[in-house]
CSV table of C-alpha atoms and ligand atoms in Angstrom, one decimal:
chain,number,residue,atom,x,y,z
A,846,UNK,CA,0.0,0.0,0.0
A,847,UNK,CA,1.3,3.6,-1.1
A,848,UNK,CA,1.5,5.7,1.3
A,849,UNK,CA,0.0,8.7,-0.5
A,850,UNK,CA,-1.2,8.6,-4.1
A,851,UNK,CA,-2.8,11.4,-6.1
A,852,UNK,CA,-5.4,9.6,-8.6
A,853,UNK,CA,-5.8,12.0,-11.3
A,854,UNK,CA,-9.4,11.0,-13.6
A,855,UNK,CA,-8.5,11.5,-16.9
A,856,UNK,CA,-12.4,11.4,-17.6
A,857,UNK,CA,-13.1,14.0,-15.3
A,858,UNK,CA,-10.4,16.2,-17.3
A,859,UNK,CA,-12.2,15.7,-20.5
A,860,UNK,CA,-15.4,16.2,-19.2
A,861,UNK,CA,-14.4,20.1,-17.5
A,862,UNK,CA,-12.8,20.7,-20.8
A,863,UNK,CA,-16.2,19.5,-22.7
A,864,UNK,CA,-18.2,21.8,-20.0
A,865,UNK,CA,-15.9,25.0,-20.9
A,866,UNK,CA,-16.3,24.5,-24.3
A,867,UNK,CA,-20.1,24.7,-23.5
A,868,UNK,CA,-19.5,27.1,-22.0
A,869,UNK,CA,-18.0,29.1,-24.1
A,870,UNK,CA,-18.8,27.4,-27.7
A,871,UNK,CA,-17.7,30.4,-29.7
A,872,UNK,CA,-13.7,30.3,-28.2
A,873,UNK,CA,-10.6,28.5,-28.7
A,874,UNK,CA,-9.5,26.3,-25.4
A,875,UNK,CA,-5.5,27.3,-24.6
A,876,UNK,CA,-5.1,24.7,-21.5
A,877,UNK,CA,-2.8,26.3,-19.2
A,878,UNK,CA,-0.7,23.4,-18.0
A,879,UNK,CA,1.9,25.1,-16.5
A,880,UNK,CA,3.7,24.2,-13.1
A,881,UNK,CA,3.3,20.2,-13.9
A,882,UNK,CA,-0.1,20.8,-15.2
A,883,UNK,CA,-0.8,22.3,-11.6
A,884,UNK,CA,0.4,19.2,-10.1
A,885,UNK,CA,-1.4,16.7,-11.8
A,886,UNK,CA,1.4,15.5,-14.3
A,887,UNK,CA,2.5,17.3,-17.7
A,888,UNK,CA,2.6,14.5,-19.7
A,889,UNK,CA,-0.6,12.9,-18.9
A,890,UNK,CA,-2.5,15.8,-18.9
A,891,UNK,CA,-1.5,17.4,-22.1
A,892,UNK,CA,-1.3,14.3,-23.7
A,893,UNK,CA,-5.2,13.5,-23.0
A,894,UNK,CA,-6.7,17.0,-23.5
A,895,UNK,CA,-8.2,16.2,-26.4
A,896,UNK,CA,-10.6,19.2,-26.2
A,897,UNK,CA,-8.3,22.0,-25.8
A,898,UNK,CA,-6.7,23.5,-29.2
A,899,UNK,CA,-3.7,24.9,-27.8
A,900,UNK,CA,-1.8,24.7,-24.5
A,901,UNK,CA,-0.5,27.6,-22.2
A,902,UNK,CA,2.8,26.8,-20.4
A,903,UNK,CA,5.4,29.7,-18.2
A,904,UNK,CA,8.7,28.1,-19.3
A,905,UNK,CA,10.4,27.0,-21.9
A,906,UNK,CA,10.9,23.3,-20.6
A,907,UNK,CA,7.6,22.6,-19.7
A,908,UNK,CA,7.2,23.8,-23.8
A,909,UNK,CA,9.8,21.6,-24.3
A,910,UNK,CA,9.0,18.3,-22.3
A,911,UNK,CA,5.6,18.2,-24.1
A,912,UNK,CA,6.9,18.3,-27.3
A,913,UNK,CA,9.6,15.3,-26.4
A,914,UNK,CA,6.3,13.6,-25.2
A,915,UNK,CA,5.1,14.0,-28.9
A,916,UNK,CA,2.2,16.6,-28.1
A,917,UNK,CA,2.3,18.8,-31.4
A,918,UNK,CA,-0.6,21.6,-30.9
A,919,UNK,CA,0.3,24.9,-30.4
A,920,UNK,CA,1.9,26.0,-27.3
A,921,UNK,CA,2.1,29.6,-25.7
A,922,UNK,CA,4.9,30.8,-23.2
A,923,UNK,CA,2.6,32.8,-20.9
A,924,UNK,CA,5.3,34.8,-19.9
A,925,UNK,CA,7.2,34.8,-23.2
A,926,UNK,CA,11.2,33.8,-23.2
A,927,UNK,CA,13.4,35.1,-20.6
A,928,UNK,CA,16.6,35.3,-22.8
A,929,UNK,CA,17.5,36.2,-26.6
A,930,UNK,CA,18.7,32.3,-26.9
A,931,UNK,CA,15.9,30.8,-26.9
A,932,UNK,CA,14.8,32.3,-29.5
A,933,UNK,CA,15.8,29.9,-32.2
A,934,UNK,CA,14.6,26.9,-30.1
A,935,UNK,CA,10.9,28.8,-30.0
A,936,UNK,CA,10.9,28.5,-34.2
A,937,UNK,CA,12.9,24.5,-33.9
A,938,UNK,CA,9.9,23.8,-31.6
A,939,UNK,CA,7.3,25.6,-33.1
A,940,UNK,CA,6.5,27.3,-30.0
A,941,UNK,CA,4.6,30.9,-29.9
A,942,UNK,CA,5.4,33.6,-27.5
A,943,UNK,CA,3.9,36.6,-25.4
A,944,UNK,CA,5.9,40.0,-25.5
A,945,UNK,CA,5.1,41.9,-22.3
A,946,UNK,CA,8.1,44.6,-22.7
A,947,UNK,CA,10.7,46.7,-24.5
A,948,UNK,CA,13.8,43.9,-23.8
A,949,UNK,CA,11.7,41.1,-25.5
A,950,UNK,CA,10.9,43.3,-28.2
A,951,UNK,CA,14.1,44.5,-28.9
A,952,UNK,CA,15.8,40.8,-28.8
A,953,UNK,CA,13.0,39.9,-31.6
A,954,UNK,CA,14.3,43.0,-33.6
A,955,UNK,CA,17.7,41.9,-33.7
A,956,UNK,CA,17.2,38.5,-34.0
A,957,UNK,CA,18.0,35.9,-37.1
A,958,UNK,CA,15.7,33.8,-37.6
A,959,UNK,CA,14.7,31.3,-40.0
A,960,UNK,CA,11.4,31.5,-39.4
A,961,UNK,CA,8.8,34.3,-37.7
A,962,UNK,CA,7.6,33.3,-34.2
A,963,UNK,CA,3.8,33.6,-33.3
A,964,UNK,CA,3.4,37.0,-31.3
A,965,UNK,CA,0.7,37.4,-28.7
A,966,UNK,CA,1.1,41.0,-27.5
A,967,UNK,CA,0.6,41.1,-23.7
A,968,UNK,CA,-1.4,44.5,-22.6
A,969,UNK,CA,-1.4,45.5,-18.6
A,970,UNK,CA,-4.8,46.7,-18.9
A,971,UNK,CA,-5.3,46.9,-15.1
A,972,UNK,CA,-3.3,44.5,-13.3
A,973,UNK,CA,0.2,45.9,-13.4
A,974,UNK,CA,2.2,42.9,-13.0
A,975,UNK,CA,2.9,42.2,-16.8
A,976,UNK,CA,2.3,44.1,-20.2
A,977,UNK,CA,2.9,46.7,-21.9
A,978,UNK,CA,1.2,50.0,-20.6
A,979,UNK,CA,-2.0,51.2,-22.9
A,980,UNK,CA,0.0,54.4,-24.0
A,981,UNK,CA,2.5,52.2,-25.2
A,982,UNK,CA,0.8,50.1,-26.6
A,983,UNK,CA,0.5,51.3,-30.6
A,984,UNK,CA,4.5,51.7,-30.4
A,985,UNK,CA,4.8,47.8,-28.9
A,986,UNK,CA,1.8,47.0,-32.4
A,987,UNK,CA,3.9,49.4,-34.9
A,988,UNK,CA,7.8,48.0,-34.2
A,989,UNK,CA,6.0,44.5,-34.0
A,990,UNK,CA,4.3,44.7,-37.0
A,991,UNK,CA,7.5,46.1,-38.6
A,992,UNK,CA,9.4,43.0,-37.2
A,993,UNK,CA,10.1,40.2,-40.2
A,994,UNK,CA,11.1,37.7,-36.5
A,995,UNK,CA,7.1,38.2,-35.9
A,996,UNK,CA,4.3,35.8,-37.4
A,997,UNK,CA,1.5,38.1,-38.7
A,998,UNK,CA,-1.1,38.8,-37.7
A,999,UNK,CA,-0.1,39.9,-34.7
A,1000,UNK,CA,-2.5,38.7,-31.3
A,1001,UNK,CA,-3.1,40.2,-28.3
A,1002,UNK,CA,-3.6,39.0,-24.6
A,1003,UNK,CA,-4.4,40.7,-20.6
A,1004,UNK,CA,-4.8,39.0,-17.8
A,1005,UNK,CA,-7.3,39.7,-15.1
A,1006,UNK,CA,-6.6,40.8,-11.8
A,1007,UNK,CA,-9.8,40.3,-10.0
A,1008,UNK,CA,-12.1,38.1,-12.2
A,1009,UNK,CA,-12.8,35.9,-9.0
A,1010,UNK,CA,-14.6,38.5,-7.4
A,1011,UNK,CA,-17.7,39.7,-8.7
A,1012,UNK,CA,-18.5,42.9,-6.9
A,1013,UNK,CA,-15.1,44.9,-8.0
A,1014,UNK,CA,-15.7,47.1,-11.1
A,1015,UNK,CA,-12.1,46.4,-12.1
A,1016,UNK,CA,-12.6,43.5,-14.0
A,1017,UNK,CA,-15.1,45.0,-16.4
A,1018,UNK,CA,-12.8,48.3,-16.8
A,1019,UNK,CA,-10.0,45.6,-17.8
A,1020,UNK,CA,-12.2,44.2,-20.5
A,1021,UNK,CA,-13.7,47.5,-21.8
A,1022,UNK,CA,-10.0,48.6,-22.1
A,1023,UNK,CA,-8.3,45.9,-23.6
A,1024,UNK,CA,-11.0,45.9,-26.1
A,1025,UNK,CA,-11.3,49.5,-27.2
A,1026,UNK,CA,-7.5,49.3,-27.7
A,1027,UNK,CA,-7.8,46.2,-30.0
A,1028,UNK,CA,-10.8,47.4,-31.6
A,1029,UNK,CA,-10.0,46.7,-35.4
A,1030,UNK,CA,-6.8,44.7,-34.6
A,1031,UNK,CA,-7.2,42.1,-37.1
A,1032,UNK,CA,-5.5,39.5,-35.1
A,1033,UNK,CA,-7.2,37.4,-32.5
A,1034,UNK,CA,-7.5,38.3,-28.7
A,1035,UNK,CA,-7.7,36.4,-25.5
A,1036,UNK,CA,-8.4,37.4,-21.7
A,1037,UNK,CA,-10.1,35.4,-19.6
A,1038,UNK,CA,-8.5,32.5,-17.4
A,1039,UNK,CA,-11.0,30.7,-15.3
A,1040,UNK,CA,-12.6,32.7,-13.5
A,1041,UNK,CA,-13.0,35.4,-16.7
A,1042,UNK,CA,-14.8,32.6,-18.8
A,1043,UNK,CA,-17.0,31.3,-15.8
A,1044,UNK,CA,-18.4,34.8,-15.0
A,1045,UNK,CA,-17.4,37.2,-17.1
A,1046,UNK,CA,-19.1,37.0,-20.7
A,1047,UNK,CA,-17.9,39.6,-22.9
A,1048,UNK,CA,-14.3,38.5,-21.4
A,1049,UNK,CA,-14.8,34.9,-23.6
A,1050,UNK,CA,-13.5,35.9,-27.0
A,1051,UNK,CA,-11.3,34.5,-29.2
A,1052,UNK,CA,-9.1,32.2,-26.8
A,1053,UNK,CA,-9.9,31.3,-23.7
A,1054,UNK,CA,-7.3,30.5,-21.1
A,1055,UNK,CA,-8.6,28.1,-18.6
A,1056,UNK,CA,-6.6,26.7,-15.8
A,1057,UNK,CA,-7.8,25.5,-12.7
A,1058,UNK,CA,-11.7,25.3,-13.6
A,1059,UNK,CA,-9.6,22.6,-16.3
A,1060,UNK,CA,-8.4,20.3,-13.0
A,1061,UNK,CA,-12.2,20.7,-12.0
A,1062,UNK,CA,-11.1,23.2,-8.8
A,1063,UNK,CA,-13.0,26.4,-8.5
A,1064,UNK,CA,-11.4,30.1,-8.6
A,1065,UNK,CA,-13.8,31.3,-6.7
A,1066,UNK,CA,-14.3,31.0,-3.0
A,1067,UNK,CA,-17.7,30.7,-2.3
A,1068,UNK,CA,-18.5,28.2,-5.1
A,1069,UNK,CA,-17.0,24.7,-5.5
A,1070,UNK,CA,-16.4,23.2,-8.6
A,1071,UNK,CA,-19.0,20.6,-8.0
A,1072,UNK,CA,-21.4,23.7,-7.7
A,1073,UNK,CA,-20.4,24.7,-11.4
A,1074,UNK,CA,-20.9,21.4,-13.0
A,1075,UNK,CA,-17.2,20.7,-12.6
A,1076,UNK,CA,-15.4,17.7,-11.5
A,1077,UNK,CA,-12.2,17.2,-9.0
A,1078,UNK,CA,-9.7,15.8,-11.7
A,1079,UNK,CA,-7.3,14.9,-8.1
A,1080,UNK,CA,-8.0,13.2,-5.3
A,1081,UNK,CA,-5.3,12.6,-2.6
A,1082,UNK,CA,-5.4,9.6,-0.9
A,1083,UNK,CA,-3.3,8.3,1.8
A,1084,UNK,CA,-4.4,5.4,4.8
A,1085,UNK,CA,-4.4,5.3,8.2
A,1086,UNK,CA,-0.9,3.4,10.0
A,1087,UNK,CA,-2.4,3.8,13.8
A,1088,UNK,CA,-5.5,3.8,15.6
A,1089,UNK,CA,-4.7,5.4,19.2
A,1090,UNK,CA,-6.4,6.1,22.5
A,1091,UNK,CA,-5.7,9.3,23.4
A,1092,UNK,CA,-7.5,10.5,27.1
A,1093,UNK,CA,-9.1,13.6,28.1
A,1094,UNK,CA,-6.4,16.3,28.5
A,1095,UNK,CA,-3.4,14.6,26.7
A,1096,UNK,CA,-1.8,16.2,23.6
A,1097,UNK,CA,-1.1,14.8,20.5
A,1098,UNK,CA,2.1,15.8,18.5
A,1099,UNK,CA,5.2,18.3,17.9
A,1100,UNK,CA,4.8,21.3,20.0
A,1101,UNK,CA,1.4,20.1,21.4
A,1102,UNK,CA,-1.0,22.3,19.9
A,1103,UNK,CA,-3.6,19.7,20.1
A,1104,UNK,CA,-5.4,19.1,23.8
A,1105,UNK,CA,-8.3,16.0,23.7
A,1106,UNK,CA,-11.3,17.5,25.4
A,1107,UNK,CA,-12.6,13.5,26.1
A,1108,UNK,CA,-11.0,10.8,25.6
A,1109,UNK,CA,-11.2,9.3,21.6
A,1110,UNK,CA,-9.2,8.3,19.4
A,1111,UNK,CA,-6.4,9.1,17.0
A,1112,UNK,CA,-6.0,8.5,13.5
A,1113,UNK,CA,-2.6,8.7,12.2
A,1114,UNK,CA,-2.2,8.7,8.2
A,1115,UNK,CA,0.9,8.4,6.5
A,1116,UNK,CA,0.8,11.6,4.8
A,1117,UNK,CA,3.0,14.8,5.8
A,1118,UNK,CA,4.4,18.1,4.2
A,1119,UNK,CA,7.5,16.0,2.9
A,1120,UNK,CA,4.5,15.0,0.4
A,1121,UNK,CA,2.9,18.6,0.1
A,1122,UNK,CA,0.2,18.7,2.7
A,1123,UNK,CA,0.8,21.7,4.6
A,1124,UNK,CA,2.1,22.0,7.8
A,1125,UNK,CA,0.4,25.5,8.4
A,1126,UNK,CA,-2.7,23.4,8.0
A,1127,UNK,CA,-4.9,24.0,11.9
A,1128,UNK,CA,-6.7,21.5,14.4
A,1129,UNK,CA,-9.9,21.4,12.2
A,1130,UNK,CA,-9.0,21.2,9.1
A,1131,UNK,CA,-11.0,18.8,7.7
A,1132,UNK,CA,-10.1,15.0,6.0
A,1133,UNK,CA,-12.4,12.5,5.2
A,1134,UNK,CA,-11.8,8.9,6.5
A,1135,UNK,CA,-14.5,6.3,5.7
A,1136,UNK,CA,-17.0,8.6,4.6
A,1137,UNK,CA,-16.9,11.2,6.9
A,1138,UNK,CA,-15.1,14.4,7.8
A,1139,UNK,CA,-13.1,14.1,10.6
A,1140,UNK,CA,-10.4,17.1,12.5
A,1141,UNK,CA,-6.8,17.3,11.9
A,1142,UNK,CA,-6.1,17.4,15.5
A,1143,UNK,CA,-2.6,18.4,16.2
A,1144,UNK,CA,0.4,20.1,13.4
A,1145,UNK,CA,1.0,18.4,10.4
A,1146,UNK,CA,4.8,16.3,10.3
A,1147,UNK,CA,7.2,15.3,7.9
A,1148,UNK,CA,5.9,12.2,7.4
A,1149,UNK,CA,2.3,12.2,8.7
A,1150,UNK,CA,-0.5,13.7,10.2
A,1151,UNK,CA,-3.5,13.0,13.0
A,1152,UNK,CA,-7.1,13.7,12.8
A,1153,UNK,CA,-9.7,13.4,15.6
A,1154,UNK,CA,-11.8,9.8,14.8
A,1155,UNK,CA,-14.3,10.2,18.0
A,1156,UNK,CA,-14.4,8.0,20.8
A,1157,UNK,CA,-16.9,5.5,18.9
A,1158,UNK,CA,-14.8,5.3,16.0
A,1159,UNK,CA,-14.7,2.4,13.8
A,1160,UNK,CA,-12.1,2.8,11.8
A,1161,UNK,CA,-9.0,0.5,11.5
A,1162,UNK,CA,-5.3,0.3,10.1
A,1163,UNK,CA,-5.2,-0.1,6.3
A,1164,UNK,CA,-8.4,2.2,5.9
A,1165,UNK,CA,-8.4,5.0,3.3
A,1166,UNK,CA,-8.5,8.4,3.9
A,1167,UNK,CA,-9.2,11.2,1.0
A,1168,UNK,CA,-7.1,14.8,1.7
A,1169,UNK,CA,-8.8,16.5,-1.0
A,1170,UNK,CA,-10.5,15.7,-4.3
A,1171,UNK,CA,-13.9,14.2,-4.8
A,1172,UNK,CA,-16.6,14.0,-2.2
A,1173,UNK,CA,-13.9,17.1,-0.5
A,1174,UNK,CA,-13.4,19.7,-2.1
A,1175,UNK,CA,-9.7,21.2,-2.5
A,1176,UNK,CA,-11.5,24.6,-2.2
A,1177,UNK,CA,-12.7,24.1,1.3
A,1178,UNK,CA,-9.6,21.9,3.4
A,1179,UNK,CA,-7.4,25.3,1.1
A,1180,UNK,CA,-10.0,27.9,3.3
A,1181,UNK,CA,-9.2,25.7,6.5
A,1182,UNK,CA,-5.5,26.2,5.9
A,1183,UNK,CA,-5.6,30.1,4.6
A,1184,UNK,CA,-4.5,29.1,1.1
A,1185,UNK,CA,-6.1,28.7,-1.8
A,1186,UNK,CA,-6.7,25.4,-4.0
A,1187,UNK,CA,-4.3,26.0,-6.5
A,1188,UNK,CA,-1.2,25.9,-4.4
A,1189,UNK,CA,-2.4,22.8,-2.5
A,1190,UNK,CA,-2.6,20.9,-6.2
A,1191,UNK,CA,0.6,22.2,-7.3
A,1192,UNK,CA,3.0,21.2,-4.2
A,1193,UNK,CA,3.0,18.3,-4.1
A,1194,UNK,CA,6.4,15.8,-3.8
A,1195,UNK,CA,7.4,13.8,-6.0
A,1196,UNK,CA,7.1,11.4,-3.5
A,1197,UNK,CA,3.3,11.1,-4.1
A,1198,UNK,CA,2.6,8.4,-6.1
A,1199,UNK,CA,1.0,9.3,-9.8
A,1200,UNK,CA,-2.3,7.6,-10.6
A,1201,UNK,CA,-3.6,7.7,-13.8
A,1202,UNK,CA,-7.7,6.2,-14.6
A,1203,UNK,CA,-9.2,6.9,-17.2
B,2102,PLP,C1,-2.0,30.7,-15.0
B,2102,PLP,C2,-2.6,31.5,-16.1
B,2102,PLP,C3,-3.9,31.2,-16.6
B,2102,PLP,C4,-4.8,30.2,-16.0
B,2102,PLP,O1,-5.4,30.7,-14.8
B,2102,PLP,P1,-6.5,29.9,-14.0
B,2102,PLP,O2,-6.9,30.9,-13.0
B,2102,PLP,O3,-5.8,28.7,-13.4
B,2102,PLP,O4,-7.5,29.5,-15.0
B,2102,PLP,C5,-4.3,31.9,-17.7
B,2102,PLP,N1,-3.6,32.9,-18.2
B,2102,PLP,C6,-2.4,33.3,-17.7
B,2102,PLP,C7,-1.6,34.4,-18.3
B,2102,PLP,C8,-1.9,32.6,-16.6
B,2102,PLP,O5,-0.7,32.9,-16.1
């Protein structure tokens, strides 16, 4: 028996990317499967999309590793390249890149290349992390559009800042930006990641960009996935090694922070942030062991973690307890710990086993 495994549904995964497209039926799907496909394996996941048209990735080797696993659709650095070399080995691997600023630029204009690269032209319309600035904007289209280096016709990306939380104006200031400065750009436009394409409309056009929504977690945080006609592609697994007494008063694990108000008993599953689950995560947090949701009770070690059973408690060695996935949602043990359900997918160890079911 593994001590924890990560089952990733491979059916779930087509059937999220079958629910965006109905989502949004008149849009191109770029999966964003960057970061090990958010934890849930590169290969595997890019190499069973079948519904998306295009993939998103933030560095080059993620690019790279799915095209040495023989995926040939188009893929997107999200971030574009980070150095004038890698310039030829975008055009060897047919990969397409953003241009957020003046060095990229200026490396495309004085590069050789054999062949133009695909340009998606990265606006900050809001955000202010990446992209060119609106008033730069025609100067970043005119120098591009002079560049032989650049694929024409040029596109043109943003990314939200907000799109997870519907009462902020922001979001729809982004969009009405980023599209009165495209208006008549004859090349195609993207803009909304998941949350953009779940609840923002006009954000959908020609791409869109999802990411977690794709691994059938919600980006919002008072709606799970389930609630959005999503499924948990992940669920991590691990069993119970111990079954304990533990009396009224006594307290369980490093530093103590967990005091039994009765006497019950202990589960202790062989699961630990040397395999990703967090150690910030609190007494309460919630895992499910046969069924039903039971209290981490006690901080999180290397190698495993405890969880209040109940003094009537059943359950034995060997039994299977579920961290996250379906039947728990990611979203909610993520509010427990303070985080959010994206990082919780994407650490964790490689010493989690892979499990693949399609
Ligand atoms: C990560 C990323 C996405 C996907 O975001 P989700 O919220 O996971 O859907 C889309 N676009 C860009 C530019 C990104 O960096």
């Amino acid at each position: 028996m593994k001590a924890a495994t990560a089952t990733i549904n491979l059916n779930a995964l087509a059937s999220n990317l079958k629910k965006v497209k109905e989502q949004s039926p008149e849009s191109k799907i770029m999966a964003v499967v960057k970061a090990n496909a958010y934890g849930h394996g590169l290969q595997h996941v890019a190499t069973h999309a079948h519904g998306a048209d295009a993939f998103g990735v933030a560095r080059i080797e993620e690019a790279l590793q799915m095209r040495a696993s023989g995926v040939v659709k188009p893929i997107l650095l999200l971030e574009g390249f980070y150095s004038s070399g890698d310039l030829p080995v975008l055009v060897t691997n047919n990969i397409q890149t953003v241009v957020h600023c003046e060095e990229q630029l200026a490396a495309l204009e004085q590069a050789e290349l054999e062949t133009p690269v695909v340009v998606w032209l990265k606006i900050d319309s809001g955000m202010h992390r990446l992209g060119v600035r609106p008033e730069d904007f025609s100067s970043f289209v005119k120098r591009l559009k002079a560049c032989d280096n650049v694929a024409k016709p040029l596109r043109y990306m943003s990314h939200f800042g907000c799109a997870d939380e519907l009462d902020k104006s922001i979001t729809q200031e982004q969009t009405e930006l980023f599209l009165s400065l495209t208006d008549g750009c004859e090349g195609e436009r993207s803009l909304a990641a998941s949350a953009g394409l779940l609840a923002w409309e006009q954000s959908r056009l020609d791409w869109v960009r999802p990411g977690i929504i794709m691994y059938g977690v919600s980006p919002f945080n008072d709606k799970t996935a389930s609630e959005l006609g999503y499924r948990p592609v992940m669920t991590l697994k691990s069993h119970l090694i111990s079954v304990r007494e533990v009396k009224k008063g006594e307290s369980v694990g490093y530093g103590g922070v967990w005091t039994s108000k009765r006497d019950t008993k202990v589960g202790v599953l062989a699961i630990g942030y040397g395999d990703g689950y967090p150690r910030t995560a609190p007494n309460g947090t919630p895992v499910l062991v046969n069924g039903r949701e039971v209290p981490i009770a006690g901080r999180v070690s290397m190698d495993m973690l405890t969880v209040d059973l109940g003094p009537n408690a059943n359950d034995k060695v060997g039994d299977e307890a579920i961290l996250w996935g379906e039947l728990l949602p990611a979203e909610k043990v993520a509010a427990h710990i303070g985080t959010i359900a994206y990082e919780l997918v994407t650490k964790l160890t490689s010493r989690v086993e892979m499990e693949y079911i399609d």
